[in-house]
Short mmCIF file of C-alpha atoms and ligand atoms in Angstrom, two decimals:
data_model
loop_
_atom_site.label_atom_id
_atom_site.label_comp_id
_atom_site.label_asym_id
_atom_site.label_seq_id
_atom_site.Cartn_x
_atom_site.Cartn_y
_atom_site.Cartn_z
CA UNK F 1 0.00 0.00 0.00
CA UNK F 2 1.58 3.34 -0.80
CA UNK F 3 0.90 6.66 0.89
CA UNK F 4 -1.94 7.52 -1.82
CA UNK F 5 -3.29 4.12 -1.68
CA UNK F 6 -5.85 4.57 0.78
CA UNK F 7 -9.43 3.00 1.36
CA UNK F 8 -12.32 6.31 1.12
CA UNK F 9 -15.48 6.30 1.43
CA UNK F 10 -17.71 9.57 0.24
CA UNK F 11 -21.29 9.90 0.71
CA UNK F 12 -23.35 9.73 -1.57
CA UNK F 13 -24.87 13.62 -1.58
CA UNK F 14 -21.17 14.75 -1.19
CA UNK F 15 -19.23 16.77 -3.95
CA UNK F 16 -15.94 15.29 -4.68
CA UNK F 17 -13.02 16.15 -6.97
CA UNK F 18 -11.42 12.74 -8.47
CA UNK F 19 -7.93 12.49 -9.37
CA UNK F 20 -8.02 11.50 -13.32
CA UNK F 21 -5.00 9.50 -12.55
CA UNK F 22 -5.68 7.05 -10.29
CA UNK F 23 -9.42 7.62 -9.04
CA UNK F 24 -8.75 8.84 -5.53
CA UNK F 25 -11.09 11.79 -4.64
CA UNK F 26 -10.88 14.70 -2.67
CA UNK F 27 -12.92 16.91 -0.87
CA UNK F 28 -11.27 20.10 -1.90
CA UNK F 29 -10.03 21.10 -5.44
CA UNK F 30 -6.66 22.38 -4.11
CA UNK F 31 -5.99 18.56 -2.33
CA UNK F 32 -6.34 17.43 -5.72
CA UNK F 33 -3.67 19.71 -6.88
CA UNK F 34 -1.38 18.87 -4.34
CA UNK F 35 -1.77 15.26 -4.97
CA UNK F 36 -1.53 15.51 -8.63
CA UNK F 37 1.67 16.79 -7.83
CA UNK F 38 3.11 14.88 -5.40
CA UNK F 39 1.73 11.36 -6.66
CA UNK F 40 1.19 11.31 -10.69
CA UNK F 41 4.25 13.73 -10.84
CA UNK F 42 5.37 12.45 -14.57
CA UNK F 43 1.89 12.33 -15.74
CA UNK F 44 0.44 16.19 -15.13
CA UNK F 45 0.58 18.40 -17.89
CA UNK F 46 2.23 21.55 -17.84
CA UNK F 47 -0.87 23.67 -16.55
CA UNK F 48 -1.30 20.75 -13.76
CA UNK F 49 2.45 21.02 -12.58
CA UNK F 50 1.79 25.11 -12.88
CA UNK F 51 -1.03 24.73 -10.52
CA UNK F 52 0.29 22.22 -8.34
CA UNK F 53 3.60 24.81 -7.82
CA UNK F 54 1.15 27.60 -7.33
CA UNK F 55 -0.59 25.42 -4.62
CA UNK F 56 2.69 24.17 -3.18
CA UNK F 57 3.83 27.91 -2.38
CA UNK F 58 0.56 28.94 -0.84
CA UNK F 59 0.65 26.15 1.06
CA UNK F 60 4.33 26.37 2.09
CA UNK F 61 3.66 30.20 3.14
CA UNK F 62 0.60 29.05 5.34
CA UNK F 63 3.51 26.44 7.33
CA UNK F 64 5.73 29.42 7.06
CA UNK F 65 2.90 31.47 8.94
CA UNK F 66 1.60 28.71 11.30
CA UNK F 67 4.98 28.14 12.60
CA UNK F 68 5.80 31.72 13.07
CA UNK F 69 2.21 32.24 15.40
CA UNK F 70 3.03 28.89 17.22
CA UNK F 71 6.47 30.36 18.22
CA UNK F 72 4.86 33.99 19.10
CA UNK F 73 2.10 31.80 21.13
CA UNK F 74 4.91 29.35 22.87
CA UNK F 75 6.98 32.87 23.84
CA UNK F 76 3.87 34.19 25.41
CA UNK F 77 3.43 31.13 27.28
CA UNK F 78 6.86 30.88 28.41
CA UNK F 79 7.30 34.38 29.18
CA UNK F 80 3.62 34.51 31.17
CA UNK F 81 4.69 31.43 33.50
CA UNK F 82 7.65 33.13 33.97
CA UNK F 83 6.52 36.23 35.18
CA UNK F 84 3.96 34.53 36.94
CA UNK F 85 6.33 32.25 39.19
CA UNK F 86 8.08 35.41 39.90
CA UNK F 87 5.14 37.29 41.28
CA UNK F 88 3.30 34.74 43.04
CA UNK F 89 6.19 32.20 44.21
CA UNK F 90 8.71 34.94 45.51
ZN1 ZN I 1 -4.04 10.31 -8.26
#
């Protein structure tokens, strides 16, 4: 079983965007994209691999942005137990 070899099961009411590829759908067009990309990488044309980069970068700079909040958030936390131990424990 590889990593996009996976059992799915979509209702029947429920929009889906399947991979031309290899059948696997998605609930989201920019999944599909990304796993156009990243599975069927020999097979997408050239406007597939454009969109796939495109989604790639937005999807990098979201990381890029998560991890920058989660290190903001972890200072905060630090910092306020900090502070905290030397107000109330002194
Ligand atoms: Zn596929």
């Amino acid at each position: 079983m590889t990593r996009t070899d996976v059992d799915t099961d979509v209702p029947a009411d429920a929009e889906a965007h399947v991979c031309s590829y290899c059948g696997r759908p998605f609930a989201r067009e920019k999944y599909l994209v990304l796993h156009r990309g990243l599975a069927h990488p020999d097979d997408v044309s050239d406007g597939e691999r454009d969109a796939y980069e495109r989604a790639y970068a937005e999807e990098q700079a979201d990381i890029d942005r998560f991890r920058i909040v989660a290190l903001g958030v972890l200072v905060v936390i630090y910092f306020g137990f900090l502070f905290a131990y030397a107000v109330f424990a002194a």
